[in-house]
């Protein structure tokens, strides 16, 4: 027989007597009534919300459980009251509310005895112990998993804790899954509310979804095509078994380290192919060769789609891989042609891109992307990548190409992100099946343009050098005569003579002019050098005191020597002139003081390869770096500083030949000089001299120079000298100078006349002194003709050019001596005396 609410009140009366007495003492009847009614209302509201699908704490049935706690509390509280008819109806109403719940539920006291159970629970537990409601642990007794779960629930109820477990109740062939929730009742009465929520349908749905997922995954794993997925960075997060079998890899190893597609492809992945997960959803197909398990290429086509992020799920890229190694003959031929074109396109050494009707980039190969920058994306405007002033020419070229005209001449363009880089752009039209497309070809011409500018500068410098050399040569002839006749005048006038000072002034100014012509010859690389092997450390040490005096006290001089510095073979006097010229320029650039630093270092062949100097051959060099902290040189002036007579100084403070001399000396020595300057921070000149490996012959020659006999003070002598000179003034002075020193002089104004003089002269000729540059027959040609007439005759060549300028025109076995113009009377007499004495 089912229990009535009255029976429930009678059976629990003895357990609530004490509580009722305390409650009557504390609360009035109306207050107790409103408490019970409020608890009942709260319980019904919570149960209703749960029925509508609202969840609390992330668990289904949580609100019903809380509602049951409220209703059960009302039941127990109402049962604990005495003597009130209104209040006695509260537990009846609460029992009716519990009985109306669709889920099985019941209430227990602190000892676990069932105080009340609704009809749903009675139906679930019916037949177990007659019509008597029994707790869950009785229903699950004897079942291993169920018994353990019920024990944990009962233990929680007895100790006043909440708990929940999934249990299976019912006959073995019709068991259903319930989620048993127990919630303790607060207050002195204790007890707990038990709720059983049928989870069978939800579990079946979850199991069905899991089976569907596994079935789908199985289909993908063994599908006849490859499949992979990547994250927004392009890293693999899934690969199916089919694709893994083609590649001979373990998918988990690739997904663990987020392998990129480019690591699985033979060659390079086409440009604009590995974009992130943003942008358009459809991606163009990729035709690439994958690295097969046997090392062979697997031609595939990859079809991709981009899935945007939804909620907490990040964006993904899904890709289907079609193996293109199968098919009929015609398809295979077309596929091979397409793959070959894709390889040629992607690996072309020049940049290639296609643009749409709006001028936006549709596709581009790797060379194009590498040139314009990794930030370029599909859909970017081509002209947006260029400087604004270059865009109209490109628009015109594209318009002409769209009209069918192909521009044979390239358009020079510069990139907006790096204006220093120059590219040559071509545009052409390609007719396709869907219409006409425009193909852009881009060639990086930065290095070519740099070389062209350097070559043009070199040619200009060479032309100016030839002009300067010719002017210097003619001036040297004039200065030779001026200096020579001054020496003749000084020989006849004593220091007390009124004309003596005037002649000295003429000679001094002539010598100043001679220095000027030497600088011009240095620039034109036609001066005479006397190279020797030396250490830059020793050379700079000898020059340090002179530099300190030139720089004055305002400028600090700092010299930093490189360790184990290599040797160089240079003209020491000319090298000192280079350092002095650079130091003086640095001093003038620091009017308020500063610091001049001279640093030396070795430059290995590997270091020279790393330098950005295309015209400098790779090899071993010794570096001299001269840097100041001055005002700097403007960028527009940096390319002109080595030109002769170019100067930004006041005309009274410089001739403009200092840096041109530096340039000429270094170039004639076989070295290179490069300027670097920053406005307001200073200028640095880097000089690279070829490193020299000293030989035994060099050491012997150095020893012979040290042991050389001092210059003779007696410049007189005897003998016959053939003097050949086309300049009358120079020839007249030289003949008088040698005649006054005791020599017999035969004069000739050209090479042909000199040969006639030799043939007509019956006596001995001891020496030939000849100019190099003469009309019709020059000095070297005359020397060849003299071999038959005067075999073994010593020759002194005099010239305003360098010795190297004509030595290559002589026979290799021709011995000669050299005297550069302009020369003084004493220098001419000393040179002749030395040669005459050495041939006795």
PDB file of N, CA and C in Angstrom, residues 536-585:
ATOM      1  N   UNK A 536     103.485  48.809 -42.749  1.00  0.00           N
ATOM      2  CA  UNK A 536     102.710  50.018 -42.481  1.00  0.00           C
ATOM      3  C   UNK A 536     102.854  50.470 -41.041  1.00  0.00           C
ATOM      4  N   UNK A 537     103.085  49.542 -40.149  1.00  0.00           N
ATOM      5  CA  UNK A 537     103.279  49.915 -38.748  1.00  0.00           C
ATOM      6  C   UNK A 537     104.496  50.814 -38.597  1.00  0.00           C
ATOM      7  N   UNK A 538     105.614  50.448 -39.246  1.00  0.00           N
ATOM      8  CA  UNK A 538     106.835  51.266 -39.176  1.00  0.00           C
ATOM      9  C   UNK A 538     106.643  52.588 -39.912  1.00  0.00           C
ATOM     10  N   UNK A 539     105.977  52.540 -41.079  1.00  0.00           N
ATOM     11  CA  UNK A 539     105.794  53.761 -41.860  1.00  0.00           C
ATOM     12  C   UNK A 539     104.949  54.773 -41.106  1.00  0.00           C
ATOM     13  N   UNK A 540     103.880  54.327 -40.448  1.00  0.00           N
ATOM     14  CA  UNK A 540     103.029  55.253 -39.693  1.00  0.00           C
ATOM     15  C   UNK A 540     103.743  55.766 -38.440  1.00  0.00           C
ATOM     16  N   UNK A 541     104.589  54.930 -37.853  1.00  0.00           N
ATOM     17  CA  UNK A 541     105.344  55.382 -36.678  1.00  0.00           C
ATOM     18  C   UNK A 541     106.284  56.525 -37.049  1.00  0.00           C
ATOM     19  N   UNK A 542     106.952  56.460 -38.230  1.00  0.00           N
ATOM     20  CA  UNK A 542     107.831  57.528 -38.672  1.00  0.00           C
ATOM     21  C   UNK A 542     107.052  58.796 -39.003  1.00  0.00           C
ATOM     22  N   UNK A 543     105.801  58.630 -39.412  1.00  0.00           N
ATOM     23  CA  UNK A 543     104.993  59.770 -39.839  1.00  0.00           C
ATOM     24  C   UNK A 543     104.207  60.410 -38.699  1.00  0.00           C
ATOM     25  N   UNK A 544     104.184  59.777 -37.534  1.00  0.00           N
ATOM     26  CA  UNK A 544     103.306  60.211 -36.449  1.00  0.00           C
ATOM     27  C   UNK A 544     103.622  61.620 -35.967  1.00  0.00           C
ATOM     28  N   UNK A 545     104.893  61.931 -35.790  1.00  0.00           N
ATOM     29  CA  UNK A 545     105.265  63.264 -35.286  1.00  0.00           C
ATOM     30  C   UNK A 545     104.868  64.356 -36.272  1.00  0.00           C
ATOM     31  N   UNK A 546     105.108  64.114 -37.576  1.00  0.00           N
ATOM     32  CA  UNK A 546     104.730  65.105 -38.573  1.00  0.00           C
ATOM     33  C   UNK A 546     103.225  65.308 -38.590  1.00  0.00           C
ATOM     34  N   UNK A 547     102.447  64.220 -38.485  1.00  0.00           N
ATOM     35  CA  UNK A 547     100.997  64.340 -38.471  1.00  0.00           C
ATOM     36  C   UNK A 547     100.516  65.127 -37.264  1.00  0.00           C
ATOM     37  N   UNK A 548     101.157  64.903 -36.110  1.00  0.00           N
ATOM     38  CA  UNK A 548     100.752  65.619 -34.894  1.00  0.00           C
ATOM     39  C   UNK A 548     100.942  67.121 -35.060  1.00  0.00           C
ATOM     40  N   UNK A 549     102.023  67.526 -35.739  1.00  0.00           N
ATOM     41  CA  UNK A 549     102.248  68.963 -35.960  1.00  0.00           C
ATOM     42  C   UNK A 549     101.245  69.526 -36.960  1.00  0.00           C
ATOM     43  N   UNK A 550     100.889  68.739 -37.980  1.00  0.00           N
ATOM     44  CA  UNK A 550      99.935  69.222 -38.981  1.00  0.00           C
ATOM     45  C   UNK A 550      98.525  69.367 -38.398  1.00  0.00           C
ATOM     46  N   UNK A 551      98.143  68.486 -37.498  1.00  0.00           N
ATOM     47  CA  UNK A 551      96.777  68.466 -36.965  1.00  0.00           C
ATOM     48  C   UNK A 551      96.537  69.535 -35.912  1.00  0.00           C
ATOM     49  N   UNK A 552      97.575  70.074 -35.339  1.00  0.00           N
ATOM     50  CA  UNK A 552      97.521  71.057 -34.248  1.00  0.00           C
ATOM     51  C   UNK A 552      96.966  70.417 -32.978  1.00  0.00           C
ATOM     52  N   UNK A 553      96.924  71.204 -31.922  1.00  0.00           N
ATOM     53  CA  UNK A 553      96.514  70.678 -30.619  1.00  0.00           C
ATOM     54  C   UNK A 553      95.007  70.441 -30.523  1.00  0.00           C
ATOM     55  N   UNK A 554      94.226  71.006 -31.419  1.00  0.00           N
ATOM     56  CA  UNK A 554      92.770  70.841 -31.340  1.00  0.00           C
ATOM     57  C   UNK A 554      92.319  69.441 -31.713  1.00  0.00           C
ATOM     58  N   UNK A 555      93.110  68.775 -32.517  1.00  0.00           N
ATOM     59  CA  UNK A 555      92.706  67.473 -33.049  1.00  0.00           C
ATOM     60  C   UNK A 555      93.523  66.377 -32.369  1.00  0.00           C
ATOM     61  N   UNK A 556      92.833  65.401 -31.821  1.00  0.00           N
ATOM     62  CA  UNK A 556      93.490  64.252 -31.191  1.00  0.00           C
ATOM     63  C   UNK A 556      93.821  63.211 -32.255  1.00  0.00           C
ATOM     64  N   UNK A 557      95.057  62.735 -32.245  1.00  0.00           N
ATOM     65  CA  UNK A 557      95.500  61.715 -33.202  1.00  0.00           C
ATOM     66  C   UNK A 557      95.562  60.368 -32.494  1.00  0.00           C
ATOM     67  N   UNK A 558      94.884  59.387 -33.097  1.00  0.00           N
ATOM     68  CA  UNK A 558      94.886  58.042 -32.533  1.00  0.00           C
ATOM     69  C   UNK A 558      95.233  57.056 -33.644  1.00  0.00           C
ATOM     70  N   UNK A 559      96.282  56.263 -33.424  1.00  0.00           N
ATOM     71  CA  UNK A 559      96.715  55.261 -34.403  1.00  0.00           C
ATOM     72  C   UNK A 559      96.549  53.880 -33.783  1.00  0.00           C
ATOM     73  N   UNK A 560      95.801  53.028 -34.439  1.00  0.00           N
ATOM     74  CA  UNK A 560      95.536  51.677 -33.956  1.00  0.00           C
ATOM     75  C   UNK A 560      96.134  50.702 -34.967  1.00  0.00           C
ATOM     76  N   UNK A 561      97.175  49.951 -34.526  1.00  0.00           N
ATOM     77  CA  UNK A 561      97.861  49.025 -35.423  1.00  0.00           C
ATOM     78  C   UNK A 561      97.210  47.643 -35.355  1.00  0.00           C
ATOM     79  N   UNK A 562      97.049  47.010 -36.510  1.00  0.00           N
ATOM     80  CA  UNK A 562      96.540  45.657 -36.558  1.00  0.00           C
ATOM     81  C   UNK A 562      97.595  44.660 -36.110  1.00  0.00           C
ATOM     82  N   UNK A 563      97.154  43.525 -35.630  1.00  0.00           N
ATOM     83  CA  UNK A 563      98.076  42.495 -35.154  1.00  0.00           C
ATOM     84  C   UNK A 563      98.616  41.701 -36.331  1.00  0.00           C
ATOM     85  N   UNK A 564      99.926  41.413 -36.281  1.00  0.00           N
ATOM     86  CA  UNK A 564     100.602  40.629 -37.319  1.00  0.00           C
ATOM     87  C   UNK A 564     100.248  41.161 -38.708  1.00  0.00           C
ATOM     88  N   UNK A 565     100.421  42.481 -38.856  1.00  0.00           N
ATOM     89  CA  UNK A 565     100.053  43.150 -40.084  1.00  0.00           C
ATOM     90  C   UNK A 565     100.928  42.686 -41.240  1.00  0.00           C
ATOM     91  N   UNK A 566     100.293  42.451 -42.395  1.00  0.00           N
ATOM     92  CA  UNK A 566     101.027  42.020 -43.580  1.00  0.00           C
ATOM     93  C   UNK A 566     101.847  43.147 -44.185  1.00  0.00           C
ATOM     94  N   UNK A 567     102.770  42.792 -45.104  1.00  0.00           N
ATOM     95  CA  UNK A 567     103.626  43.756 -45.781  1.00  0.00           C
ATOM     96  C   UNK A 567     102.945  44.260 -47.044  1.00  0.00           C
ATOM     97  N   UNK A 568     103.370  45.443 -47.507  1.00  0.00           N
ATOM     98  CA  UNK A 568     102.905  46.003 -48.769  1.00  0.00           C
ATOM     99  C   UNK A 568     104.111  46.487 -49.549  1.00  0.00           C
ATOM    100  N   UNK A 569     103.941  46.591 -50.871  1.00  0.00           N
ATOM    101  CA  UNK A 569     105.010  47.109 -51.720  1.00  0.00           C
ATOM    102  C   UNK A 569     104.509  48.395 -52.354  1.00  0.00           C
ATOM    103  N   UNK A 570     104.977  49.508 -51.818  1.00  0.00           N
ATOM    104  CA  UNK A 570     104.515  50.823 -52.257  1.00  0.00           C
ATOM    105  C   UNK A 570     105.688  51.788 -52.257  1.00  0.00           C
ATOM    106  N   UNK A 571     105.465  52.922 -52.898  1.00  0.00           N
ATOM    107  CA  UNK A 571     106.412  54.028 -52.813  1.00  0.00           C
ATOM    108  C   UNK A 571     106.150  54.733 -51.488  1.00  0.00           C
ATOM    109  N   UNK A 572     107.115  54.669 -50.585  1.00  0.00           N
ATOM    110  CA  UNK A 572     106.884  55.184 -49.237  1.00  0.00           C
ATOM    111  C   UNK A 572     106.580  56.678 -49.249  1.00  0.00           C
ATOM    112  N   UNK A 573     107.315  57.424 -50.090  1.00  0.00           N
ATOM    113  CA  UNK A 573     107.064  58.871 -50.139  1.00  0.00           C
ATOM    114  C   UNK A 573     105.642  59.166 -50.617  1.00  0.00           C
ATOM    115  N   UNK A 574     105.190  58.413 -51.626  1.00  0.00           N
ATOM    116  CA  UNK A 574     103.847  58.649 -52.129  1.00  0.00           C
ATOM    117  C   UNK A 574     102.788  58.211 -51.118  1.00  0.00           C
ATOM    118  N   UNK A 575     103.036  57.107 -50.405  1.00  0.00           N
ATOM    119  CA  UNK A 575     102.095  56.672 -49.375  1.00  0.00           C
ATOM    120  C   UNK A 575     101.998  57.712 -48.263  1.00  0.00           C
ATOM    121  N   UNK A 576     103.122  58.265 -47.865  1.00  0.00           N
ATOM    122  CA  UNK A 576     103.102  59.327 -46.862  1.00  0.00           C
ATOM    123  C   UNK A 576     102.318  60.531 -47.359  1.00  0.00           C
ATOM    124  N   UNK A 577     102.442  60.827 -48.675  1.00  0.00           N
ATOM    125  CA  UNK A 577     101.680  61.927 -49.249  1.00  0.00           C
ATOM    126  C   UNK A 577     100.180  61.655 -49.154  1.00  0.00           C
ATOM    127  N   UNK A 578      99.785  60.406 -49.372  1.00  0.00           N
ATOM    128  CA  UNK A 578      98.365  60.028 -49.247  1.00  0.00           C
ATOM    129  C   UNK A 578      97.863  60.280 -47.833  1.00  0.00           C
ATOM    130  N   UNK A 579      98.599  59.789 -46.839  1.00  0.00           N
ATOM    131  CA  UNK A 579      98.173  59.947 -45.431  1.00  0.00           C
ATOM    132  C   UNK A 579      98.126  61.423 -45.050  1.00  0.00           C
ATOM    133  N   UNK A 580      99.122  62.183 -45.501  1.00  0.00           N
ATOM    134  CA  UNK A 580      99.169  63.609 -45.153  1.00  0.00           C
ATOM    135  C   UNK A 580      97.981  64.343 -45.779  1.00  0.00           C
ATOM    136  N   UNK A 581      97.690  64.067 -47.045  1.00  0.00           N
ATOM    137  CA  UNK A 581      96.560  64.736 -47.692  1.00  0.00           C
ATOM    138  C   UNK A 581      95.253  64.437 -46.970  1.00  0.00           C
ATOM    139  N   UNK A 582      95.024  63.152 -46.597  1.00  0.00           N
ATOM    140  CA  UNK A 582      93.792  62.799 -45.885  1.00  0.00           C
ATOM    141  C   UNK A 582      93.750  63.453 -44.503  1.00  0.00           C
ATOM    142  N   UNK A 583      94.895  63.527 -43.837  1.00  0.00           N
ATOM    143  CA  UNK A 583      94.939  64.131 -42.506  1.00  0.00           C
ATOM    144  C   UNK A 583      94.647  65.630 -42.576  1.00  0.00           C
ATOM    145  N   UNK A 584      95.196  66.300 -43.586  1.00  0.00           N
ATOM    146  CA  UNK A 584      94.955  67.741 -43.721  1.00  0.00           C
ATOM    147  C   UNK A 584      93.485  68.007 -44.022  1.00  0.00           C
ATOM    148  N   UNK A 585      92.892  67.202 -44.891  1.00  0.00           N
ATOM    149  CA  UNK A 585      91.463  67.368 -45.174  1.00  0.00           C
ATOM    150  C   UNK A 585      90.622  67.132 -43.923  1.00  0.00           C
TER     151      UNK A 585
END
